[in-house]
Amino acid sequence: MEFIPQFGSIAFTLAAFVAALSIIVAVHEYGHYIVGRWSGIHAEVFSIGFGPVLLSRTDRRGTRWQIAALPFGGYVKFLGDADAASGKDGAALDALDVEERRRSMHGAPLWARSATVAAGPIFNFIMSILIFALFLAFTGRTADEPLVGAQAPLPADVQQLKAGDLILAVAGQEVSAFNEIVEVAEELPPQPTVTYTVERDGAVIETEAAFPLIPLVQSVAPQSAAISAGLEEGDVIRAVDGAPIYAFRQLREAVAEAEGAPLTLTIWRAGETMEVTLSPRRTDLPLPEGGFETRWLIGVTGGLSFEPVRQAVGPGAALMYGAEQTLFVVQSSLSGLWHMITGAISSCNLQGPIGIAETSGAAASQGIDNFIWFVAVLSTAVGLLNLFPIPVLDGGHLVFHAYEAVTGKPPSEKALRLFMTIGLTLLLSLMLFALTNDIFCP
């Protein structure tokens, strides 16, 4: 019986990983399929997964849609392909007449082949942009006016502002926007309460309430010390090693000073108090301006002691936000890869299938919104990876097409086979390296 909880966790993690990967693969392969169809290239098979076929049906266009037993990828096999990697089936192509050959991947014009290959990664990026945009469209943007919205559940002895309060000053310092509240709080000495000047029910009053940036857990990072210790969104950290804290920066300072040594946190959660012990982990963080910063972290983010009022955004602003988030993931990924190659940050930042599966499970355990956000991030990463100029990947095929556009002819069959072998070797080596990271990295 003692193995049942562990098995349940493994099963949940695996299910979350398969779900995330299947969604991303389906979108990626659908990009290849639909653009190929628009370009006049016939798809014979659209498969989610590899190996024995579990379910299949053939549509009126003659494409077989199937789900296979090994749900760790997928492919579209076009007319004239010898395999899932779009290798050329010479015998099959020779048997086609001119019209049919035009409907094959290898007999179509260069523009059609290039568009079909590029569509997979592009659809991954489009998916990420839309998910990020929908998040902003549904949640809205923090209003400029420092108006108190919903109150987070806090311990009974923690004084709170009231919903609808318009904050005019914090500790005697005037504020007109939420970012100014944060700036003031970063300069204030940590204390149980702060004097707020607010407009409430048409009157301007002073009231005592909790420190603006209290140690309230707003999110928990997957594969972090915090999630391993069982911390949850909404937890209030009241003490570190028995010493009371009132500001989130006190927690940040204690974690930095510990330098990896164990810390005992006193946690308030839904009316109950408990203690957890965890050890901060050395983490490389991407910076908005580029590059990385190495810090000791437990993997939680904090925020204000109350929810700000949010305002709706238009479709244009939401899509712009989605594009910016997607671009940030791309830039951070490329920067991280370069910094790992140069040795500036640890190569342990490169995750393999086990690490990605654990992150999938952790994201799913924190709610559907966290899981969907993770899918968007992973979709961007998959799209980016497929654009690397490695034979076997979409980027490698695009390099071959660029060569054909310049020289007027594709690479020879012998050269293609050699490059494909090299590409497959590189890809398998990268996967093996990432897998060893999953097993041996702390």
CSV table of C-alpha atoms in Angstrom, one decimal, residues 15 72 110 131 142 159 193 226 294 335 379 408 427:
chain,number,residue,atom,x,y,z
A,15,ALA,CA,-0.6,11.7,-18.0
A,72,PHE,CA,5.7,10.7,-27.7
A,110,LEU,CA,9.9,24.5,-54.0
A,131,ILE,CA,-2.9,31.2,-25.4
A,142,THR,CA,-3.8,45.9,-13.7
A,159,GLN,CA,-5.2,43.7,9.2
A,193,THR,CA,1.3,47.1,9.7
A,226,ALA,CA,9.0,25.0,-2.6
A,294,THR,CA,22.5,33.1,-10.8
A,335,SER,CA,20.3,33.0,-24.6
A,379,SER,CA,4.9,24.9,-27.7
A,408,GLY,CA,18.6,25.3,-58.8
A,427,LEU,CA,19.7,14.8,-32.2
